[in-house]
PDB file of N, CA, C and O in Angstrom:
ATOM      1  N   MET A   1      48.422  13.127 -11.757  1.00 69.00           N
ATOM      2  CA  MET A   1      48.967  14.160 -12.622  1.00 69.00           C
ATOM      3  C   MET A   1      49.479  15.288 -11.733  1.00 69.00           C
ATOM      4  O   MET A   1      48.790  15.719 -10.828  1.00 69.00           O
ATOM      5  N   ALA A   2      50.695  15.736 -12.009  1.00 76.00           N
ATOM      6  CA  ALA A   2      51.293  16.814 -11.238  1.00 76.00           C
ATOM      7  C   ALA A   2      51.855  17.874 -12.181  1.00 76.00           C
ATOM      8  O   ALA A   2      52.588  17.543 -13.107  1.00 76.00           O
ATOM      9  N   PHE A   3      51.489  19.120 -11.933  1.00 83.00           N
ATOM     10  CA  PHE A   3      52.015  20.195 -12.762  1.00 83.00           C
ATOM     11  C   PHE A   3      53.459  20.474 -12.390  1.00 83.00           C
ATOM     12  O   PHE A   3      53.805  20.553 -11.217  1.00 83.00           O
ATOM     13  N   ASN A   4      54.321  20.601 -13.400  1.00 86.00           N
ATOM     14  CA  ASN A   4      55.734  20.926 -13.203  1.00 86.00           C
ATOM     15  C   ASN A   4      55.912  22.434 -13.034  1.00 86.00           C
ATOM     16  O   ASN A   4      56.759  22.878 -12.271  1.00 86.00           O
ATOM     17  N   ASP A   5      55.144  23.210 -13.797  1.00 86.00           N
ATOM     18  CA  ASP A   5      55.238  24.667 -13.796  1.00 86.00           C
ATOM     19  C   ASP A   5      53.832  25.245 -13.720  1.00 86.00           C
ATOM     20  O   ASP A   5      52.910  24.703 -14.337  1.00 86.00           O
ATOM     21  N   PRO A   6      53.642  26.352 -12.995  1.00 91.00           N
ATOM     22  CA  PRO A   6      52.333  27.001 -13.029  1.00 91.00           C
ATOM     23  C   PRO A   6      52.124  27.641 -14.407  1.00 91.00           C
ATOM     24  O   PRO A   6      53.104  27.902 -15.117  1.00 91.00           O
ATOM     25  N   PRO A   7      50.871  27.891 -14.810  1.00 93.00           N
ATOM     26  CA  PRO A   7      50.655  28.613 -16.070  1.00 93.00           C
ATOM     27  C   PRO A   7      51.387  29.958 -16.015  1.00 93.00           C
ATOM     28  O   PRO A   7      51.231  30.721 -15.067  1.00 93.00           O
ATOM     29  N   THR A   8      52.222  30.197 -17.026  1.00 94.00           N
ATOM     30  CA  THR A   8      53.082  31.378 -17.030  1.00 94.00           C
ATOM     31  C   THR A   8      52.886  32.169 -18.317  1.00 94.00           C
ATOM     32  O   THR A   8      53.007  31.611 -19.409  1.00 94.00           O
ATOM     33  N   PRO A   9      52.594  33.477 -18.200  1.00 94.00           N
ATOM     34  CA  PRO A   9      52.515  34.296 -19.410  1.00 94.00           C
ATOM     35  C   PRO A   9      53.882  34.408 -20.076  1.00 94.00           C
ATOM     36  O   PRO A   9      54.892  34.646 -19.414  1.00 94.00           O
ATOM     37  N   GLN A  10      53.918  34.202 -21.376  1.00 92.00           N
ATOM     38  CA  GLN A  10      55.119  34.341 -22.190  1.00 92.00           C
ATOM     39  C   GLN A  10      54.777  35.290 -23.340  1.00 92.00           C
ATOM     40  O   GLN A  10      53.603  35.528 -23.598  1.00 92.00           O
ATOM     41  N   PRO A  11      55.765  35.814 -24.070  1.00 87.00           N
ATOM     42  CA  PRO A  11      55.451  36.711 -25.205  1.00 87.00           C
ATOM     43  C   PRO A  11      54.546  36.048 -26.252  1.00 87.00           C
ATOM     44  O   PRO A  11      53.768  36.725 -26.914  1.00 87.00           O
ATOM     45  N   TYR A  12      54.619  34.728 -26.399  1.00 89.00           N
ATOM     46  CA  TYR A  12      53.842  34.011 -27.416  1.00 89.00           C
ATOM     47  C   TYR A  12      52.512  33.482 -26.899  1.00 89.00           C
ATOM     48  O   TYR A  12      51.685  33.001 -27.660  1.00 89.00           O
ATOM     49  N   GLY A  13      52.278  33.505 -25.584  1.00 92.00           N
ATOM     50  CA  GLY A  13      51.034  32.986 -25.023  1.00 92.00           C
ATOM     51  C   GLY A  13      51.221  32.543 -23.585  1.00 92.00           C
ATOM     52  O   GLY A  13      52.119  32.997 -22.891  1.00 92.00           O
ATOM     53  N   ILE A  14      50.374  31.632 -23.130  1.00 95.00           N
ATOM     54  CA  ILE A  14      50.445  31.103 -21.774  1.00 95.00           C
ATOM     55  C   ILE A  14      50.968  29.673 -21.863  1.00 95.00           C
ATOM     56  O   ILE A  14      50.491  28.876 -22.664  1.00 95.00           O
ATOM     57  N   ASP A  15      51.931  29.347 -21.017  1.00 96.00           N
ATOM     58  CA  ASP A  15      52.651  28.087 -21.117  1.00 96.00           C
ATOM     59  C   ASP A  15      52.652  27.380 -19.765  1.00 96.00           C
ATOM     60  O   ASP A  15      52.801  28.012 -18.720  1.00 96.00           O
ATOM     61  N   THR A  16      52.480  26.056 -19.777  1.00 95.00           N
ATOM     62  CA  THR A  16      52.583  25.237 -18.579  1.00 95.00           C
ATOM     63  C   THR A  16      52.972  23.822 -18.970  1.00 95.00           C
ATOM     64  O   THR A  16      52.916  23.458 -20.148  1.00 95.00           O
ATOM     65  N   SER A  17      53.370  23.009 -18.006  1.00 95.00           N
ATOM     66  CA  SER A  17      53.673  21.610 -18.293  1.00 95.00           C
ATOM     67  C   SER A  17      53.274  20.760 -17.097  1.00 95.00           C
ATOM     68  O   SER A  17      53.175  21.247 -15.976  1.00 95.00           O
ATOM     69  N   PHE A  18      53.021  19.479 -17.373  1.00 93.00           N
ATOM     70  CA  PHE A  18      52.684  18.548 -16.307  1.00 93.00           C
ATOM     71  C   PHE A  18      53.188  17.167 -16.657  1.00 93.00           C
ATOM     72  O   PHE A  18      53.581  16.887 -17.776  1.00 93.00           O
ATOM     73  N   ARG A  19      53.199  16.286 -15.667  1.00 92.00           N
ATOM     74  CA  ARG A  19      53.615  14.900 -15.844  1.00 92.00           C
ATOM     75  C   ARG A  19      52.367  14.033 -15.686  1.00 92.00           C
ATOM     76  O   ARG A  19      51.656  14.126 -14.692  1.00 92.00           O
ATOM     77  N   ASP A  20      52.099  13.178 -16.683  1.00 90.00           N
ATOM     78  CA  ASP A  20      50.923  12.309 -16.625  1.00 90.00           C
ATOM     79  C   ASP A  20      51.216  11.090 -15.732  1.00 90.00           C
ATOM     80  O   ASP A  20      52.343  10.906 -15.278  1.00 90.00           O
ATOM     81  N   PRO A  21      50.193  10.267 -15.431  1.00 91.00           N
ATOM     82  CA  PRO A  21      50.392   9.121 -14.539  1.00 91.00           C
ATOM     83  C   PRO A  21      51.450   8.121 -15.021  1.00 91.00           C
ATOM     84  O   PRO A  21      52.022   7.387 -14.221  1.00 91.00           O
ATOM     85  N   SER A  22      51.751   8.104 -16.321  1.00 92.00           N
ATOM     86  CA  SER A  22      52.776   7.200 -16.854  1.00 92.00           C
ATOM     87  C   SER A  22      54.177   7.804 -16.777  1.00 92.00           C
ATOM     88  O   SER A  22      55.150   7.160 -17.164  1.00 92.00           O
ATOM     89  N   GLY A  23      54.284   9.055 -16.323  1.00 90.00           N
ATOM     90  CA  GLY A  23      55.583   9.694 -16.194  1.00 90.00           C
ATOM     91  C   GLY A  23      56.002  10.518 -17.394  1.00 90.00           C
ATOM     92  O   GLY A  23      57.128  11.011 -17.445  1.00 90.00           O
ATOM     93  N   ASN A  24      55.121  10.678 -18.377  1.00 93.00           N
ATOM     94  CA  ASN A  24      55.438  11.478 -19.564  1.00 93.00           C
ATOM     95  C   ASN A  24      55.242  12.964 -19.263  1.00 93.00           C
ATOM     96  O   ASN A  24      54.272  13.350 -18.622  1.00 93.00           O
ATOM     97  N   ASN A  25      56.170  13.795 -19.754  1.00 93.00           N
ATOM     98  CA  ASN A  25      56.011  15.241 -19.652  1.00 93.00           C
ATOM     99  C   ASN A  25      55.150  15.724 -20.805  1.00 93.00           C
ATOM    100  O   ASN A  25      55.367  15.348 -21.958  1.00 93.00           O
ATOM    101  N   VAL A  26      54.176  16.582 -20.479  1.00 94.00           N
ATOM    102  CA  VAL A  26      53.282  17.151 -21.489  1.00 94.00           C
ATOM    103  C   VAL A  26      53.316  18.669 -21.323  1.00 94.00           C
ATOM    104  O   VAL A  26      53.206  19.183 -20.214  1.00 94.00           O
ATOM    105  N   ARG A  27      53.500  19.385 -22.415  1.00 94.00           N
ATOM    106  CA  ARG A  27      53.511  20.845 -22.382  1.00 94.00           C
ATOM    107  C   ARG A  27      52.242  21.355 -23.058  1.00 94.00           C
ATOM    108  O   ARG A  27      51.877  20.903 -24.133  1.00 94.00           O
ATOM    109  N   LEU A  28      51.575  22.297 -22.391  1.00 94.00           N
ATOM    110  CA  LEU A  28      50.376  22.933 -22.933  1.00 94.00           C
ATOM    111  C   LEU A  28      50.683  24.408 -23.175  1.00 94.00           C
ATOM    112  O   LEU A  28      51.254  25.071 -22.309  1.00 94.00           O
ATOM    113  N   THR A  29      50.293  24.901 -24.338  1.00 95.00           N
ATOM    114  CA  THR A  29      50.513  26.301 -24.681  1.00 95.00           C
ATOM    115  C   THR A  29      49.259  26.866 -25.311  1.00 95.00           C
ATOM    116  O   THR A  29      48.697  26.276 -26.230  1.00 95.00           O
ATOM    117  N   GLN A  30      48.805  27.998 -24.775  1.00 95.00           N
ATOM    118  CA  GLN A  30      47.720  28.743 -25.404  1.00 95.00           C
ATOM    119  C   GLN A  30      48.391  29.880 -26.163  1.00 95.00           C
ATOM    120  O   GLN A  30      48.916  30.819 -25.563  1.00 95.00           O
ATOM    121  N   VAL A  31      48.420  29.777 -27.487  1.00 93.00           N
ATOM    122  CA  VAL A  31      49.117  30.747 -28.328  1.00 93.00           C
ATOM    123  C   VAL A  31      48.231  31.971 -28.532  1.00 93.00           C
ATOM    124  O   VAL A  31      47.040  31.853 -28.818  1.00 93.00           O
ATOM    125  N   LEU A  32      48.831  33.153 -28.364  1.00 89.00           N
ATOM    126  CA  LEU A  32      48.120  34.409 -28.586  1.00 89.00           C
ATOM    127  C   LEU A  32      48.256  34.841 -30.040  1.00 89.00           C
ATOM    128  O   LEU A  32      49.223  34.476 -30.705  1.00 89.00           O
ATOM    129  N   GLU A  33      47.304  35.632 -30.509  1.00 86.00           N
ATOM    130  CA  GLU A  33      47.425  36.203 -31.853  1.00 86.00           C
ATOM    131  C   GLU A  33      48.621  37.144 -31.876  1.00 86.00           C
ATOM    132  O   GLU A  33      48.964  37.746 -30.871  1.00 86.00           O
ATOM    133  N   PHE A  34      49.250  37.269 -33.047  1.00 76.00           N
ATOM    134  CA  PHE A  34      50.419  38.133 -33.185  1.00 76.00           C
ATOM    135  C   PHE A  34      50.043  39.579 -32.892  1.00 76.00           C
ATOM    136  O   PHE A  34      49.050  40.095 -33.393  1.00 76.00           O
ATOM    137  N   ASP A  35      50.842  40.215 -32.049  1.00 74.00           N
ATOM    138  CA  ASP A  35      50.669  41.634 -31.710  1.00 74.00           C
ATOM    139  C   ASP A  35      52.053  42.274 -31.707  1.00 74.00           C
ATOM    140  O   ASP A  35      52.864  41.966 -30.831  1.00 74.00           O
ATOM    141  N   PRO A  36      52.374  43.127 -32.677  1.00 77.00           N
ATOM    142  CA  PRO A  36      53.717  43.710 -32.760  1.00 77.00           C
ATOM    143  C   PRO A  36      54.141  44.452 -31.497  1.00 77.00           C
ATOM    144  O   PRO A  36      55.319  44.558 -31.203  1.00 77.00           O
ATOM    145  N   SER A  37      53.202  44.945 -30.714  1.00 79.00           N
ATOM    146  CA  SER A  37      53.564  45.684 -29.503  1.00 79.00           C
ATOM    147  C   SER A  37      54.156  44.776 -28.429  1.00 79.00           C
ATOM    148  O   SER A  37      54.815  45.253 -27.502  1.00 79.00           O
ATOM    149  N   ARG A  38      53.943  43.441 -28.501  1.00 63.00           N
ATOM    150  CA  ARG A  38      54.515  42.504 -27.533  1.00 63.00           C
ATOM    151  C   ARG A  38      55.926  42.084 -27.903  1.00 63.00           C
ATOM    152  O   ARG A  38      56.623  41.507 -27.073  1.00 63.00           O
ATOM    153  N   ALA A  39      56.340  42.319 -29.124  1.00 60.00           N
ATOM    154  CA  ALA A  39      57.655  41.852 -29.597  1.00 60.00           C
ATOM    155  C   ALA A  39      58.808  42.586 -28.987  1.00 60.00           C
ATOM    156  O   ALA A  39      58.791  43.505 -28.340  1.00 60.00           O
TER     157      ALA A  39
END
């Protein structure tokens, strides 16, 4: 398994992706609760 992108803070949460041993791309996102000050 190899990560394509490091975990990156985004306005909606933390986002990253990796490629599994079969070659499939998988995206992981930790979604943050809505906060109007981040918009």
